[in-house]
PDB file of C-alpha atoms in Angstrom:
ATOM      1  CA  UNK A   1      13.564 -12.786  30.361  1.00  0.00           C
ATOM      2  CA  UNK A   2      13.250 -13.585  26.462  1.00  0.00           C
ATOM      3  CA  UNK A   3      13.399 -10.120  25.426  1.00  0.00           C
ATOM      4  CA  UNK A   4      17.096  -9.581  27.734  1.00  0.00           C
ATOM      5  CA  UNK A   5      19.680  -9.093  24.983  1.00  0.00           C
ATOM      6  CA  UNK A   6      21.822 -11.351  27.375  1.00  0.00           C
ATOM      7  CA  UNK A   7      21.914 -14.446  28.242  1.00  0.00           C
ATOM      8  CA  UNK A   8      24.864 -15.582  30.548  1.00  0.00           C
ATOM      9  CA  UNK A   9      28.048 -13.737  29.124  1.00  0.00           C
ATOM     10  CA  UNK A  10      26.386 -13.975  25.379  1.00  0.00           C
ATOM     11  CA  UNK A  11      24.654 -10.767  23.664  1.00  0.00           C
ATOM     12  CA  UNK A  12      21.739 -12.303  21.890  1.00  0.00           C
ATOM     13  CA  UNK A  13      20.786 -11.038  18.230  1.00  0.00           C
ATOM     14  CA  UNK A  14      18.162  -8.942  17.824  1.00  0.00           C
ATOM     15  CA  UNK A  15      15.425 -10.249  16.031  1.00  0.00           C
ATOM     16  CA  UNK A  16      13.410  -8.895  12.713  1.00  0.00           C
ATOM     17  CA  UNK A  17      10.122  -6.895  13.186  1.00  0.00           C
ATOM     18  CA  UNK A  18       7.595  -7.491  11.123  1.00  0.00           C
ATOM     19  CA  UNK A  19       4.679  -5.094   9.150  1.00  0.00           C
ATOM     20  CA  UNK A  20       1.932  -5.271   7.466  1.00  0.00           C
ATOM     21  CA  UNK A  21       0.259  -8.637   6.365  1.00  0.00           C
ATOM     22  CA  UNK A  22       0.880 -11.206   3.940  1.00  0.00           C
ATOM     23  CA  UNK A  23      -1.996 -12.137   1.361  1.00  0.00           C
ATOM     24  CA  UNK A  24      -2.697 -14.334  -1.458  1.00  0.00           C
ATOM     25  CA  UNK A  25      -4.945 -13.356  -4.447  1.00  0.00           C
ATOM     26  CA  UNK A  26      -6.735 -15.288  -7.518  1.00  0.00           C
ATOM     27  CA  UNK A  27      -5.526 -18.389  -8.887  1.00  0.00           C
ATOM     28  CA  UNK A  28      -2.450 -18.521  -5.329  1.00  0.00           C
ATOM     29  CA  UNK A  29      -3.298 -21.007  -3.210  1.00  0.00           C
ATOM     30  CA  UNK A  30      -4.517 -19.654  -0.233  1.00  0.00           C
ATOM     31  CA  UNK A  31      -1.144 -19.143   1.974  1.00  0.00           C
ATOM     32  CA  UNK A  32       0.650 -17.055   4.069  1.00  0.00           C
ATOM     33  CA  UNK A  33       4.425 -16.988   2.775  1.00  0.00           C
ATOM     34  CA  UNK A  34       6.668 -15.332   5.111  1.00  0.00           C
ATOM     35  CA  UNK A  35      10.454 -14.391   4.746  1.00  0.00           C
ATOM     36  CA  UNK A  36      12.527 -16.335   7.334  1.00  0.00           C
ATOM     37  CA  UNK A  37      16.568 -15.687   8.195  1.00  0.00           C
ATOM     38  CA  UNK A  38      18.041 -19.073   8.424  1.00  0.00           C
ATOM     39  CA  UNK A  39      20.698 -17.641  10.692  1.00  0.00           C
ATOM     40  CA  UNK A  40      21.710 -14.076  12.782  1.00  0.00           C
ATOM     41  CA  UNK A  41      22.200 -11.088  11.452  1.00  0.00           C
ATOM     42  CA  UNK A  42      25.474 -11.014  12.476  1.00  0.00           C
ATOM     43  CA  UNK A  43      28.471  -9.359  10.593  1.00  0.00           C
ATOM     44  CA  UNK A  44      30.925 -11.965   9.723  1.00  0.00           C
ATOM     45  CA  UNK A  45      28.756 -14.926   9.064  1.00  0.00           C
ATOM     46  CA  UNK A  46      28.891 -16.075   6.240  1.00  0.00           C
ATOM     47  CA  UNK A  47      25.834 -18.290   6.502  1.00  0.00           C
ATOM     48  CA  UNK A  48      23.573 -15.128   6.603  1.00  0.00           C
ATOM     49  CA  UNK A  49      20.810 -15.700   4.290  1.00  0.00           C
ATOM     50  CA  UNK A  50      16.824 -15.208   3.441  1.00  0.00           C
ATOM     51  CA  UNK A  51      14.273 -17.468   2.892  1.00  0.00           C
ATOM     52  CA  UNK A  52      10.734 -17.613   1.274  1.00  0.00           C
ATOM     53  CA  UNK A  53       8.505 -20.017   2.927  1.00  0.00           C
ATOM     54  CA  UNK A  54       5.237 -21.201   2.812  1.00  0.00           C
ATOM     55  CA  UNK A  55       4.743 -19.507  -0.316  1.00  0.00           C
ATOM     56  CA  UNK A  56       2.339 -20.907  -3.486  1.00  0.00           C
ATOM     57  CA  UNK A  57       3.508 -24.334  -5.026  1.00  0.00           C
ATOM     58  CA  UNK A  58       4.324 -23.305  -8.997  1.00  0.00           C
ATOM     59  CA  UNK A  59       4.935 -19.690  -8.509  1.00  0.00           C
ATOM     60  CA  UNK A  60       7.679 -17.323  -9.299  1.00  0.00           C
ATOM     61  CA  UNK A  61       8.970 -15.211  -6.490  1.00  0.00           C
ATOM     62  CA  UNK A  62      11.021 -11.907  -6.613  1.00  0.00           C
ATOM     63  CA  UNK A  63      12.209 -10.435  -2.819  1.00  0.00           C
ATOM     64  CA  UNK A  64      13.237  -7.087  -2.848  1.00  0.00           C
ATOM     65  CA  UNK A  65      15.825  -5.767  -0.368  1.00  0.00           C
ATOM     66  CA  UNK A  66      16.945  -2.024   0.738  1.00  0.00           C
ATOM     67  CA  UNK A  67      18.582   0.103   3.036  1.00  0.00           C
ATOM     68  CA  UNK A  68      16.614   1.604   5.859  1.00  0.00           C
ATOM     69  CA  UNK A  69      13.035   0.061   7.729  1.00  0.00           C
ATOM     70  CA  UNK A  70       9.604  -1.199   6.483  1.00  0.00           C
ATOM     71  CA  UNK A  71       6.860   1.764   6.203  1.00  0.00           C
ATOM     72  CA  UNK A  72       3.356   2.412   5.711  1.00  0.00           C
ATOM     73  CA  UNK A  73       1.773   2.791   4.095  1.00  0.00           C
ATOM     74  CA  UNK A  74       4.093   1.395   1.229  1.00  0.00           C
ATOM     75  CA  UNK A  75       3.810   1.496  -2.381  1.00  0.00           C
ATOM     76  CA  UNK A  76       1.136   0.557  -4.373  1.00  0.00           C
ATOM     77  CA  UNK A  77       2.231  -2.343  -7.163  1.00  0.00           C
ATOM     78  CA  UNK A  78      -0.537  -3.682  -8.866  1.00  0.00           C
ATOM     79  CA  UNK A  79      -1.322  -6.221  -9.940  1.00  0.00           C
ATOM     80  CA  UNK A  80       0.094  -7.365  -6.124  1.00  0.00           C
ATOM     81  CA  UNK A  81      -2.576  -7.908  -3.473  1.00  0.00           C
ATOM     82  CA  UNK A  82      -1.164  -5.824  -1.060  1.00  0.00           C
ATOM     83  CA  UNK A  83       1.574  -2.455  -0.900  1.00  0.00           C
ATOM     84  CA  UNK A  84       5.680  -2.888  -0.852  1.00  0.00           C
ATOM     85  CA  UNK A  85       6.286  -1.684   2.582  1.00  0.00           C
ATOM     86  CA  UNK A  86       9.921  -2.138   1.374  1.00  0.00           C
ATOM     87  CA  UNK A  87      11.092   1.131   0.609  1.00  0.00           C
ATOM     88  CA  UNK A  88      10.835   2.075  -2.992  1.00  0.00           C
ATOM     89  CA  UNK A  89      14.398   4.123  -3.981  1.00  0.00           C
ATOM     90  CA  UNK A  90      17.800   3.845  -6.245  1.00  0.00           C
ATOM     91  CA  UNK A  91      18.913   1.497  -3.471  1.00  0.00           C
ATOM     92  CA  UNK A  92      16.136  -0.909  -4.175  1.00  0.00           C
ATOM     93  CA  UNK A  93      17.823  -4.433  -5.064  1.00  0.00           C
ATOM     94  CA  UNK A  94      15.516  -7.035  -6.358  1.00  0.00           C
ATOM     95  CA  UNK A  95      16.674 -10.727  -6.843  1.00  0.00           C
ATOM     96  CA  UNK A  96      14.272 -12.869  -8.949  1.00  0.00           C
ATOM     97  CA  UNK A  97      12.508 -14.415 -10.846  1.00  0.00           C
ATOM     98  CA  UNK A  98      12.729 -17.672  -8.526  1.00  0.00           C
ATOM     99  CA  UNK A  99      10.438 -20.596  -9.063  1.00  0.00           C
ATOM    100  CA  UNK A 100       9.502 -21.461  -5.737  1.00  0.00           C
ATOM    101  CA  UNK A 101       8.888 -25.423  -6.535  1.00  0.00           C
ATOM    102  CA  UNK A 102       5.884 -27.464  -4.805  1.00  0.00           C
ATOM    103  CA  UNK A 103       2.660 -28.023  -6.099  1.00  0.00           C
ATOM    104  CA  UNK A 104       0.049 -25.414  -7.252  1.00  0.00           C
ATOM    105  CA  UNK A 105      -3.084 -25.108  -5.088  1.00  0.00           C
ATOM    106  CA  UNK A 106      -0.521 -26.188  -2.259  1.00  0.00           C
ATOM    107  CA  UNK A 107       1.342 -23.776   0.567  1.00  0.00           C
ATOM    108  CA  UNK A 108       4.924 -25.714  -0.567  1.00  0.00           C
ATOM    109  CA  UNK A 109       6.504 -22.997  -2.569  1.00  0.00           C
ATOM    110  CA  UNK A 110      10.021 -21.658  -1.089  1.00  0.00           C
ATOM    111  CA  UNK A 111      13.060 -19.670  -2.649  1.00  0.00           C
ATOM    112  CA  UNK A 112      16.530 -18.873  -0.899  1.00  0.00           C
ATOM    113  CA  UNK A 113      18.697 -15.716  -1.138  1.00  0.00           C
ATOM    114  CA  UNK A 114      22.071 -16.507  -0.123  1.00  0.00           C
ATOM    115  CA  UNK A 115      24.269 -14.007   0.763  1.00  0.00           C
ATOM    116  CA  UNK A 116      26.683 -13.761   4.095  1.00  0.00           C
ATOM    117  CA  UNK A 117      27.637 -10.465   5.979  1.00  0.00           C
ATOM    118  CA  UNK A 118      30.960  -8.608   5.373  1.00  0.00           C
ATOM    119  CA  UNK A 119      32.665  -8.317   8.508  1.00  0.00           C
ATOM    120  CA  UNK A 120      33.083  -4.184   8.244  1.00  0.00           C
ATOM    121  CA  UNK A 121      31.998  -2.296  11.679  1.00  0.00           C
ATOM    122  CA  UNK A 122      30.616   0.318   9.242  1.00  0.00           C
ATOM    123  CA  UNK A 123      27.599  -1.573   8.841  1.00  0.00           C
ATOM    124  CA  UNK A 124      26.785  -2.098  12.517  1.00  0.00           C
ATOM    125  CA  UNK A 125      23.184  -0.878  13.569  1.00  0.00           C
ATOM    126  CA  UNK A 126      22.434  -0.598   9.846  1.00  0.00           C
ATOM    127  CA  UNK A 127      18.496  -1.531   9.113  1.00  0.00           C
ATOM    128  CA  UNK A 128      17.861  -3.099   6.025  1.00  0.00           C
ATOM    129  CA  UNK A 129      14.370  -4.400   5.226  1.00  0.00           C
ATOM    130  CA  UNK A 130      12.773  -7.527   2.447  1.00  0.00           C
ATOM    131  CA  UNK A 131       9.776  -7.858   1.299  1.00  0.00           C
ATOM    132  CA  UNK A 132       9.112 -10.635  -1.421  1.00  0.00           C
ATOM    133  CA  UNK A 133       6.136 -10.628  -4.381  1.00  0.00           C
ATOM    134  CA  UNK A 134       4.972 -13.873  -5.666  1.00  0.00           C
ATOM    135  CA  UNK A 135       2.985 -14.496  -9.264  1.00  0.00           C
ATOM    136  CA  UNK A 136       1.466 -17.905  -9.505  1.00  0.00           C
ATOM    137  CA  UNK A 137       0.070 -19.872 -12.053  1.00  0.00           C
ATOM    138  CA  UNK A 138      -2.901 -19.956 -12.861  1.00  0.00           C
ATOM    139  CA  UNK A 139      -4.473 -23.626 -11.630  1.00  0.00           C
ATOM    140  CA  UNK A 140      -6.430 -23.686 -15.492  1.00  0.00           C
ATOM    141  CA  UNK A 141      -4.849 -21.606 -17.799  1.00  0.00           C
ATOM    142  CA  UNK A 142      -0.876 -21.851 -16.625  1.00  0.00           C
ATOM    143  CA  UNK A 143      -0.256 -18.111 -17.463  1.00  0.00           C
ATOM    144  CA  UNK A 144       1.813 -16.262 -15.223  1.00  0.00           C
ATOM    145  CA  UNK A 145      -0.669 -13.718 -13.206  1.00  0.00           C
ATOM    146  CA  UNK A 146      -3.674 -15.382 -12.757  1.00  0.00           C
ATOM    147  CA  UNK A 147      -2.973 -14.629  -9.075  1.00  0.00           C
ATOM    148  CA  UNK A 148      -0.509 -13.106  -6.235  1.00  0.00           C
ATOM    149  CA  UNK A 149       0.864 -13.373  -2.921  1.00  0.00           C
ATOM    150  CA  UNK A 150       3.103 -10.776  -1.213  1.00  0.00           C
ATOM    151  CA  UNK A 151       5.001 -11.519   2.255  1.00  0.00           C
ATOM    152  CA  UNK A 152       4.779  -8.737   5.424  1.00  0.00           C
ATOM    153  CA  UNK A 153       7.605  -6.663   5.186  1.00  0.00           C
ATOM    154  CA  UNK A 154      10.739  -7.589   7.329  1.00  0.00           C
ATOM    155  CA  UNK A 155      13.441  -5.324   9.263  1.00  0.00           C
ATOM    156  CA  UNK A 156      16.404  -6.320  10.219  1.00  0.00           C
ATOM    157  CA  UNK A 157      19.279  -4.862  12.040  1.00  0.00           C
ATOM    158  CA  UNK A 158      22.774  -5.705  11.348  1.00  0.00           C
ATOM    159  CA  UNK A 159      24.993  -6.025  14.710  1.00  0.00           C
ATOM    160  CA  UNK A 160      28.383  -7.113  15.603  1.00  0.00           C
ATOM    161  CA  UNK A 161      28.786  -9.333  18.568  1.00  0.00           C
TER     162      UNK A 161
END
């Protein structure tokens, strides 16, 4: 089955959950970005790393990362459209401001965080969680603010194989 952590003699990585919604409001283009790993969560790999996708064209992005899972029902951040389900503490590590490229009024927008995983057993079963806030410009007035976007909250589990 899919959701069988094994396949033949391989354990396969467990994959992020996801909560709450993303949204878009004012002058954002009317996505919904999403945070994608663009490989496993795997200690040791040092290709380990974070995307934004699908986010505004012309934004900035920042994507906030902690220990521990995504809650609700999160912190309210105005001006954002919708809570950080990230949680809110003195681990909170933010890494921004990142133009995201594209085009405004399109869904082009992307940013990369890339990091790798130490290969320390320590950190096995660890959760960590991201959650990224966008601020676009404004499609008349180019000010920073005339709209944002906020990705669902993801969860991720660090493993050894």
């Amino acid at each position: 089955s899919p959701l069988d952590p094994y396949a033949g003699l391989a354990i396969r990585p467990l994959r992020a959950r996801r909560l709450g919604q993303p949204c878009t409001s004012g002058a954002c283009a009317p996505c919904l970005p999403r945070l994608v790993e663009r490989s496993d969560p795997v200690l040791g790999n040092p290709n380990y790393g974070v995307s934004l996708v699908n986010a505004p064209g012309n934004s900035i992005a920042w994507i906030a990362f902690n220990v521990g899972s995504c809650s609700l029902p999160g912190v309210p951040a105005p001006p954002l459209c919708a809570p950080l389900l990230v949680p809110v503490n003195n681990s909170l590590a933010i890494f921004g401001a990142v133009g995201t490229g594209g085009t405004a009024g399109n869904c082009d927008g992307a940013a990369n965080v890339n990091g790798g995983l130490p290969l320390n057993p320590v950190l096995c079963g660890i959760e960590f969680s991201a959650q990224a806030g966008i601020f676009c410009f404004g499609n008349a007035t180019g000010t920073v603010g005339d709209g944002t976007a906020v990705t669902s909250c993801r969860t991720t589990v660090l493993q050894g194989l």
